[in-house]
XYZ file of C-alpha atoms in Angstrom:
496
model
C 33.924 8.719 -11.283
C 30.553 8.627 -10.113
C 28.849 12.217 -10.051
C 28.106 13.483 -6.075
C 24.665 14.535 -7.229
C 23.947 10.694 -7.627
C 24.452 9.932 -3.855
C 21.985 12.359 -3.225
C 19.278 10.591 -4.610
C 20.043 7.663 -2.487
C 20.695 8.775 1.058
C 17.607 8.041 2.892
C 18.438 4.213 1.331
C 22.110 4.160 2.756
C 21.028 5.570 5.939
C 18.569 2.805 5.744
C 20.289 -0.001 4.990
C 23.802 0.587 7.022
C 20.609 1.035 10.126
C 18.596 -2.133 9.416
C 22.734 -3.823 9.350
C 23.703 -2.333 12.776
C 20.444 -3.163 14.254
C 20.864 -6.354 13.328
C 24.286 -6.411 15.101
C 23.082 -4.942 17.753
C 20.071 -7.165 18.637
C 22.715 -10.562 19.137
C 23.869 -9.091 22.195
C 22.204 -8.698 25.590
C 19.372 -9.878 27.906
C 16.573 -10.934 25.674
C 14.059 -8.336 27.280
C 16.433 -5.412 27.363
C 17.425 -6.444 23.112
C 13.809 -5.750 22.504
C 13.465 -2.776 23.736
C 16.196 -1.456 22.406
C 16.003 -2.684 18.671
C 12.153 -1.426 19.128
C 13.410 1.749 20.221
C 16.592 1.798 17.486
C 14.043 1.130 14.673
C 11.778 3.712 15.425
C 14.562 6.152 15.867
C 15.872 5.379 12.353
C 12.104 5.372 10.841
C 11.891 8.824 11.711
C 15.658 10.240 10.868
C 14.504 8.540 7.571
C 10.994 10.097 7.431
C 12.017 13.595 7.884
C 14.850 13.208 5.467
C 12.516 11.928 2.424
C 10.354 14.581 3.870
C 12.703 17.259 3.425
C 13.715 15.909 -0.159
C 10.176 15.995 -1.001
C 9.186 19.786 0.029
C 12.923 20.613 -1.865
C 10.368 20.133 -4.802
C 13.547 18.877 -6.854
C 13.618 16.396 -9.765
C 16.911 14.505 -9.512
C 18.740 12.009 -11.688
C 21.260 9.356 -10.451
C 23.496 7.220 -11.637
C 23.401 7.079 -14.827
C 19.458 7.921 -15.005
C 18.815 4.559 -13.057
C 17.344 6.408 -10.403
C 15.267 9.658 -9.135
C 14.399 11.388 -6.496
C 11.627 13.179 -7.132
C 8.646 15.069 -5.316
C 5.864 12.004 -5.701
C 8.503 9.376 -4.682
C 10.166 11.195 -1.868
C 6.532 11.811 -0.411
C 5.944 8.082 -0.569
C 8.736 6.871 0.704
C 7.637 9.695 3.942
C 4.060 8.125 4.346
C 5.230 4.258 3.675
C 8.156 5.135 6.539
C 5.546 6.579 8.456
C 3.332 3.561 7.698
C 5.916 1.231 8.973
C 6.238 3.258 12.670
C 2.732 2.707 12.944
C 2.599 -0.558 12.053
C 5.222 -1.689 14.495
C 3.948 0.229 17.690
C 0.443 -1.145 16.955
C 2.157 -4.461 16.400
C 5.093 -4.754 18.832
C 2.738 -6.081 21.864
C 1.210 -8.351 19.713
C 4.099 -9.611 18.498
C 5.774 -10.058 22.241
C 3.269 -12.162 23.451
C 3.264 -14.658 20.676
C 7.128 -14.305 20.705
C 7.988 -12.705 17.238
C 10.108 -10.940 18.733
C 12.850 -13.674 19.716
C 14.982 -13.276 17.616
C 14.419 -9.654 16.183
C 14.237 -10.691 13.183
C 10.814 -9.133 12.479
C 12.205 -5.207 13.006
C 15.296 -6.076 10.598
C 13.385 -7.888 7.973
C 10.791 -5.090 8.282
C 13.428 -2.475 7.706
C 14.382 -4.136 4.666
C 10.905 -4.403 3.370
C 11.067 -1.213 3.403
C 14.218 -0.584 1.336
C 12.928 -2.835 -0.875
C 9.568 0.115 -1.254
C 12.446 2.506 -1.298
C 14.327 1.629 -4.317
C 10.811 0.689 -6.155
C 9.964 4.368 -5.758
C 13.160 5.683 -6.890
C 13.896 3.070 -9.970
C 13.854 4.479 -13.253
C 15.118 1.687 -14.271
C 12.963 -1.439 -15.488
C 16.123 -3.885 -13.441
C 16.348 -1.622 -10.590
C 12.369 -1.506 -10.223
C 12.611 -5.454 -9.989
C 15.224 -5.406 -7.809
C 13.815 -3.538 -5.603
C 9.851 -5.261 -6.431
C 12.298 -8.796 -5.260
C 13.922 -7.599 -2.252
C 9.692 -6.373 -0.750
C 8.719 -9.208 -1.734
C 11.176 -11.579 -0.476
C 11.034 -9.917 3.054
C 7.558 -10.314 2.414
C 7.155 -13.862 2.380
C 9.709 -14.274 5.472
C 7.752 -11.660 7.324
C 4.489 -13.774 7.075
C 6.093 -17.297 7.999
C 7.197 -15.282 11.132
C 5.279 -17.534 13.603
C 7.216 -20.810 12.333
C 5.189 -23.245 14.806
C 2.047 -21.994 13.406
C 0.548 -24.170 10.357
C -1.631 -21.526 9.301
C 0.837 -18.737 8.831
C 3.306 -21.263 7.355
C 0.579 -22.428 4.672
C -0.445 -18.461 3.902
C 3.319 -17.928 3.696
C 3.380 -20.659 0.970
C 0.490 -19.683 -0.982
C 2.095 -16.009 -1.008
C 5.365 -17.519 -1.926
C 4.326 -19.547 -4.761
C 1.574 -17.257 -6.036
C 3.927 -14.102 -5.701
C 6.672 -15.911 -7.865
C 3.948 -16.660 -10.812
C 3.523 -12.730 -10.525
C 6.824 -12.142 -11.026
C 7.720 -14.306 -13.558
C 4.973 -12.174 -15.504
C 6.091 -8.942 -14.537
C 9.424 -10.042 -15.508
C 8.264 -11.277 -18.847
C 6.820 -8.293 -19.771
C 9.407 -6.088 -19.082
C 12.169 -8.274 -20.854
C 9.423 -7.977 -23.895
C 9.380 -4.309 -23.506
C 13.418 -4.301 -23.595
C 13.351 -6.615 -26.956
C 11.307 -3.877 -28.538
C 12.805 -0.853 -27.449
C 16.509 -1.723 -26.859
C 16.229 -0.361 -23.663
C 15.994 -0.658 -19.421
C 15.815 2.867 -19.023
C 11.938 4.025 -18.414
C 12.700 8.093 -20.215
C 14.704 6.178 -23.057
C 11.337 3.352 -23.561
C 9.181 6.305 -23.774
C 11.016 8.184 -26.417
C 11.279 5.156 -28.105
C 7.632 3.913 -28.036
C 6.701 7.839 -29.139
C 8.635 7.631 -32.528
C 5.619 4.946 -32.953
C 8.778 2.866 -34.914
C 8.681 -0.109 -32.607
C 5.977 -3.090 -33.572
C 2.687 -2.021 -31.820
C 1.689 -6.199 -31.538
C 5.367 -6.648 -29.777
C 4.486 -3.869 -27.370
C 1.007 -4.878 -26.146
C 2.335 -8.257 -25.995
C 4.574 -7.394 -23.019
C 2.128 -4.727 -21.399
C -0.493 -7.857 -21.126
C 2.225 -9.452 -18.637
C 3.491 -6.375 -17.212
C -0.461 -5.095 -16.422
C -0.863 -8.642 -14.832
C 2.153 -8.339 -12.629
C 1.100 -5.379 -11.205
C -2.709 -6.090 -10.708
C -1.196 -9.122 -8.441
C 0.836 -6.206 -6.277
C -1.958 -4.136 -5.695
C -4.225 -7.342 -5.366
C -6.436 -6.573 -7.832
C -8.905 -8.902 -9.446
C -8.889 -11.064 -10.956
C -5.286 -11.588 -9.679
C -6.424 -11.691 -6.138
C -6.732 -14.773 -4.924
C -3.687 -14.437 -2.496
C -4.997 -11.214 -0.444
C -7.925 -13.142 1.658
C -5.708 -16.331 2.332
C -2.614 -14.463 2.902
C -4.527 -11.928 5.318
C -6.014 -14.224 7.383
C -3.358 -16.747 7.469
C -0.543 -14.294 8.299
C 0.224 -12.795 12.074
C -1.832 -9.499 12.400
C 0.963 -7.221 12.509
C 2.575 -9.092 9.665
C -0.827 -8.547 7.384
C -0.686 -4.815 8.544
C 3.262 -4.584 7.308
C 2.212 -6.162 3.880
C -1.266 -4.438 3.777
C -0.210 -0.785 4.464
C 3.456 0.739 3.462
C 3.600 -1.593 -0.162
C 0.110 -0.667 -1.487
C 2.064 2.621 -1.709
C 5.038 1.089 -3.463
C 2.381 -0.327 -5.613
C 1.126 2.814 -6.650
C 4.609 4.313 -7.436
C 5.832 1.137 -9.650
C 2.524 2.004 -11.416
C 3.105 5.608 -12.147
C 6.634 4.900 -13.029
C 6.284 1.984 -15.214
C 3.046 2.877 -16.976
C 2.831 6.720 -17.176
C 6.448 7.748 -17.309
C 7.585 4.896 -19.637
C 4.679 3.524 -21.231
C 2.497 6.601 -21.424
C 2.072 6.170 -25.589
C 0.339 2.860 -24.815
C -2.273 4.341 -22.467
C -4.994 3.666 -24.537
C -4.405 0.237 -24.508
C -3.394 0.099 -20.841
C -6.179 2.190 -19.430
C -8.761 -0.419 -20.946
C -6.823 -3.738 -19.203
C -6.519 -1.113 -15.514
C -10.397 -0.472 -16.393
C -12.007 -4.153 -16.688
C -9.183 -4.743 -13.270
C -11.101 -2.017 -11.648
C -14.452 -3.611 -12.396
C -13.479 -7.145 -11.421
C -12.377 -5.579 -8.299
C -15.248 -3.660 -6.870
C -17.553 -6.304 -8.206
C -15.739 -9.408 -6.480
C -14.632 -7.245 -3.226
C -17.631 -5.828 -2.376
C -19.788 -8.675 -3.289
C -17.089 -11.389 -1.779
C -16.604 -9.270 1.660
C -20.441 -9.191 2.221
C -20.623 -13.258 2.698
C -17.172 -13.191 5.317
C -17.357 -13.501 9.517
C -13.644 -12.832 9.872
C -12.732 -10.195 10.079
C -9.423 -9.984 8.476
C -10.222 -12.217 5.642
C -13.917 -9.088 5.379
C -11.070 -6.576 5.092
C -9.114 -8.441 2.617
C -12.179 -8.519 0.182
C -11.996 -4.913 1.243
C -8.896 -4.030 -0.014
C -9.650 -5.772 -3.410
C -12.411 -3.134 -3.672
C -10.715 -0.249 -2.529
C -7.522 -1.018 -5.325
C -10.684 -1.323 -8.032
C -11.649 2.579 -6.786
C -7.847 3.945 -7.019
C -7.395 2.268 -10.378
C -10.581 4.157 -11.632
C -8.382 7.521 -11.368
C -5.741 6.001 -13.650
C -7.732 4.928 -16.293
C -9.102 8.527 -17.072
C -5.653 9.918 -17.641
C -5.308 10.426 -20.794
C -8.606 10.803 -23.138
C -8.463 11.069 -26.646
C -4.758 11.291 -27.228
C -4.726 14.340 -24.626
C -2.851 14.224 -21.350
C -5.331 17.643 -20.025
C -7.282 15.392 -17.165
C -3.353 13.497 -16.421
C -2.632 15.862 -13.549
C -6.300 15.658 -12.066
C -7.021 11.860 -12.132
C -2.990 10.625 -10.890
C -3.360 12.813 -8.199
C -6.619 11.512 -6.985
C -5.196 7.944 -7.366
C -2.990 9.072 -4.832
C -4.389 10.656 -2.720
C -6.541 8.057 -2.911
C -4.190 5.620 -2.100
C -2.172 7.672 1.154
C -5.721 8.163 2.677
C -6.941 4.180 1.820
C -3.287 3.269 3.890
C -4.079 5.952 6.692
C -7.153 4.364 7.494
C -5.901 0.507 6.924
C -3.753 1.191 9.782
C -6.462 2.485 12.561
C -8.798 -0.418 11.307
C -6.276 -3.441 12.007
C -4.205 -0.803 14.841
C -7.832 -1.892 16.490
C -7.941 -5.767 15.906
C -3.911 -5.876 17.141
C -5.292 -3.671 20.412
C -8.072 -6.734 20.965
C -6.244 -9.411 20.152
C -4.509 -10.699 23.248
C -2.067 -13.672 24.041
C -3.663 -16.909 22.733
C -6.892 -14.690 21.509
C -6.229 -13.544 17.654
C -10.354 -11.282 17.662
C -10.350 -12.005 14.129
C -14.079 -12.773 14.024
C -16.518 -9.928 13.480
C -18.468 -11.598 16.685
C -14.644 -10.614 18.513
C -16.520 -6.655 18.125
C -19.601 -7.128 19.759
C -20.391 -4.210 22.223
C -17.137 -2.984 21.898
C -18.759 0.354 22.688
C -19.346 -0.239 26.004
C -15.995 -1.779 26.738
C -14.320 1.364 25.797
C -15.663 4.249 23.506
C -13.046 5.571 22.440
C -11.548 2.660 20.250
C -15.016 1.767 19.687
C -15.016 5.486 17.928
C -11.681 5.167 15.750
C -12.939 1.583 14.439
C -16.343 3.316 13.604
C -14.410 6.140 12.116
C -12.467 3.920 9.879
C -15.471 2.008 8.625
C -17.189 4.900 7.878
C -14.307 6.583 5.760
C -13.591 3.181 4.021
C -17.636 3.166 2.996
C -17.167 6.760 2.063
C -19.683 8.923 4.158
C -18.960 12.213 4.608
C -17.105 14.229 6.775
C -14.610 11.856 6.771
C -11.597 11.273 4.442
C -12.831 8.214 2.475
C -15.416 10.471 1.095
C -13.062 13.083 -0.171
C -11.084 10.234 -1.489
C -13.625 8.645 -3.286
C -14.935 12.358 -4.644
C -11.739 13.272 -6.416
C -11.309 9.925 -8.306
C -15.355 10.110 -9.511
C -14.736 13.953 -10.338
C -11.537 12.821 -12.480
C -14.060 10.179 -14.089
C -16.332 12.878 -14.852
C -14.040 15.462 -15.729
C -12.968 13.347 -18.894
C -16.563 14.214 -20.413
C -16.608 10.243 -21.844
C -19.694 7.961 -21.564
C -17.680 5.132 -20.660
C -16.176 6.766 -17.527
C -18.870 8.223 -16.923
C -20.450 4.954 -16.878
C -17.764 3.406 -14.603
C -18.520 6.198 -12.285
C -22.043 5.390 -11.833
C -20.816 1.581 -11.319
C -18.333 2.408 -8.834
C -20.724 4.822 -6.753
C -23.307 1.535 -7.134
C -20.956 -0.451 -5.474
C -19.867 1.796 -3.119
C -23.626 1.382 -1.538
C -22.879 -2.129 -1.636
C -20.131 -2.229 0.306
C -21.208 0.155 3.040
C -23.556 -2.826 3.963
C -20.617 -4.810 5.483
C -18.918 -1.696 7.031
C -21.820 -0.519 8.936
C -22.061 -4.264 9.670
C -18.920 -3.998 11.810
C -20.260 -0.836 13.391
C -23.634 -2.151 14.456
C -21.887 -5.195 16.180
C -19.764 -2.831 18.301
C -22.733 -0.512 19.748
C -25.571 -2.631 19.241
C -24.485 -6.030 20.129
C -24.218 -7.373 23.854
C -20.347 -7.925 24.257
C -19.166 -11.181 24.577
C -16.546 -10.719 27.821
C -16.991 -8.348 30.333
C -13.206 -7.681 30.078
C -12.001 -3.764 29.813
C -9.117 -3.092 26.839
C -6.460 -1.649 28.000
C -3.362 -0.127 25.845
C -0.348 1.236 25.821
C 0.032 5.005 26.508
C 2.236 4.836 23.153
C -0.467 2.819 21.506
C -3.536 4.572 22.955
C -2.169 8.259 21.557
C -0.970 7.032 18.041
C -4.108 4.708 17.534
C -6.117 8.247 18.741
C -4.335 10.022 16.194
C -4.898 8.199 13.568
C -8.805 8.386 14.098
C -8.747 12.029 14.359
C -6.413 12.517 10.703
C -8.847 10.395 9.195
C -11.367 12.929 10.363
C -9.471 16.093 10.009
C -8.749 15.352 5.998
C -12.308 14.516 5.336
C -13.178 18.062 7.062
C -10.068 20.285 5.181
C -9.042 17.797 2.918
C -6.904 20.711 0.476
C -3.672 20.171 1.277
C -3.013 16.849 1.014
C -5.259 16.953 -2.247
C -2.696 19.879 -3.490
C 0.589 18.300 -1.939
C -0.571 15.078 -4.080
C -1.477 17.582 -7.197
C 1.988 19.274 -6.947
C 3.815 15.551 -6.968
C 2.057 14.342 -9.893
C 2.854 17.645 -12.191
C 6.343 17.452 -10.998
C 6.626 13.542 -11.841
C 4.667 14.616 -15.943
C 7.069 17.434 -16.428
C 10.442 15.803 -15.004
């Protein structure tokens, strides 16, 4: 008999899934515009049932163990799964007129398989489980792909879908790999029971490097990090707007978790030799994405180079973990990772929430041109695009800067050359890349605007994209408590 405390640890998932099923149901009957409108309005309702119960879960502050130790629910995962479900409301109102008017929304099929994208995040947070992680890795992914071949008369999202699909699979395979090579050494799936075994240092060292190789590979393609990055730009640009928003927002925070689980609760005897492969990906990546995004005139594929560099700055606060043997700067440097990482996905959404508001049927405004004098066609989303750019270049008062603070300080903090060094490079190219955001905010209040046409939102649209501007903002200015919720989730995850 299966204990009740395991059921617990899945709720939010059942409530999930049995929603995304019903919606489905529920969408194959009706007029076509009043099926829209109420799947739209059926997913959002579930989004934030869902959101308040992870939410509730996570300020519990409980560590819980399910089903046979296959899963958790924990503080860091449970405040995840609240930001990527928070993510995905976003993403959809910013997305949903977009999506009408080049007729996504046909079928529905974009709200389901969004819902189970997000499952998919779900059960990645909560696996500690090397299958169930995959499982749930397969099931993102998967929705992934279909998500971004959406728009099946359009050649270019087909061939993005393709390269995703084919590159995606390569990623796997490796991921897969290295985890079945982690299994052959340790005799086990469980991620507690592969740590105690690694720390009786009885298992063949060679063996176990071996698989983290292909396991550190896998997941430098998930967080599109160099030099496994060569699907973010095409995919980006190839795939619908709202589609590249779904895939660039919610999973970079399933990412992060699979990362934490996989490599700090399971393989945390190995860090020395992990923290060197997450430090040359974290140089590859600010030194290709800044340098990469500076040459680009869309502006999609710009913020795809963009993202490559911001991954490179949120790995830095992994690799200064554990120094020496010691786990004393763990706490400091996870925790900037992710708050890193919630703040990077915050501001991902106002900056394309802005390209979905300009883009209008049969006009995509991916080009940075698309911007010019933007300011004088309406000041205030001129104002959250600015704000965005700034906080992803890292000036102060804004949230970006805090961001980018805590994962130098955790650098620092470790009192070794070599981070220290890697500090200095990352600030370096941190001036490089403001260069191409302050491009973007020169063309909108310096340029002359290329149509004389107003931009008009929304009232839903106009007071969530607003909102988001002003919490990018309001972090940068008190910045504590997120920086101690994130603090409090880490400890909780070291000491479960």
């Amino acid at each position: 008999m299966i204990d009740k405390l395991s059921w617990i640890t899945i709720y939010p998932e059942v409530v999930l899934l049995v929603m995304a099923c019903i919606i489905a149901l529920v969408d194959l009957s009706g007029e076509p515009g009043a099926r829209r409108t109420r799947t739209y309005v059926l997913t959002l309702a579930t989004l934030a049932v869902v959101a308040v119960l992870t939410g509730l879960n996570a300020a519990d502050g409980k560590t819980i163990y399910g089903f046979g130790g296959m899963v958790v629910s924990d503080p860091m995962g449970n405040w995840l799964k609240c930001f990527a479900t928070i993510a995905l409301m976003v993403t959809l109102i910013y997305g949903r007129p977009y999506a009408a008017d080049r007729d996504m929304l046909r079928g529905g099929e974009m709200f389901t398989i969004s819902m189970f994208a997000l499952l998919g995040i779900f059960v990645m947070m909560s696996g500690s489980n090397f299958l169930l992680i995959y499982l749930g890795l397969e099931l993102l992914t998967l929705a992934s792909y279909a998500l971004v071949a959406l728009r099946r008369d359009n050649a270019v999202a087909s061939e993005a879908a393709m390269k995703y699909f084919v590159l995606g699979a390569m990623a796997s395979g490796f991921l897969l790999y290295g985890l079945s090579m982690m299994y052959g050494a340790t005799g086990s799936l469980d991620v507690n029971e592969v740590f105690k075994a690694i720390s009786t240092h009885k298992v063949n060292h060679q063996v176990l490097v071996f698989g983290l190789v292909f396991i550190v590979a896998g997941l430098g393609f998930k967080v599109g990090a160099a030099p496994f990055h060569m699907w973010v730009p095409d995919v980006y640009q190839g795939a619908p707007t709202a589609v590249t928003l779904l895939i660039g927002a919610a999973p970079e925070l399933a990412a992060f978790a699979i990362i934490i689980r996989l490599l700090v609760e399971g393989l945390l005897p190995l860090a020395i030799d992990w923290q060197q492969m997450l430090a040359l990906l974290a140089i590859a990546s600010l030194l290709v994405g800044n340098l990469a995004a500076i040459a680009q005139t869309n502006l999609k594929r710009m913020l795809a180079y963009s993202t490559i560099s911001q991954m490179g700055f949120m790995l830095l606060g992994l690799v200064a973990g554990v120094v020496n043997g010691n786990t004393y700067n763990a706490q400091f440097a996870y925790s900037a990772s992710m708050f890193y990482i919630v703040t990077y996905v915050l501001t991902t959404l106002a900056s394309f929430g802005i390209i979905l508001l300009l883009a209008r049927e049969g006009f995509e405004s991916e080009e940075i041109v698309d911007l010019a004098g933007l300011n004088q066609r309406s000041p205030l989303y001129a104002g959250v695009m600015a704000v965005a750019m700034f906080s992803l270049a890292g000036l102060p008062p804004l949230v970006g800067f805090y961001a980018k603070l805590a994962v130098l300080q955790a650098l620092i903090a470790s009192g070794q050359a070599i981070y220290i060094g890697l500090a200095v490079f990352a600030v370096i190219m941190s001036l490089v890349g403001a260069f191409y955001y302050l491009r973007i905010v020169k063309v909108m209040y310096f340029d002359k605007p290329v149509t004389a046409s107003t931009v008009s939102a929304s009232i839903d649209v106009r007071f969530v994209l607003t909102l988001n501007g002003a919490l990018i903002l309001i972090l940068g200015i008190v910045p504590g408590g997120l920086m101690t919720l994130c603090a409090k989730a880490i400890i909780a995850t070291l000491t479960s």
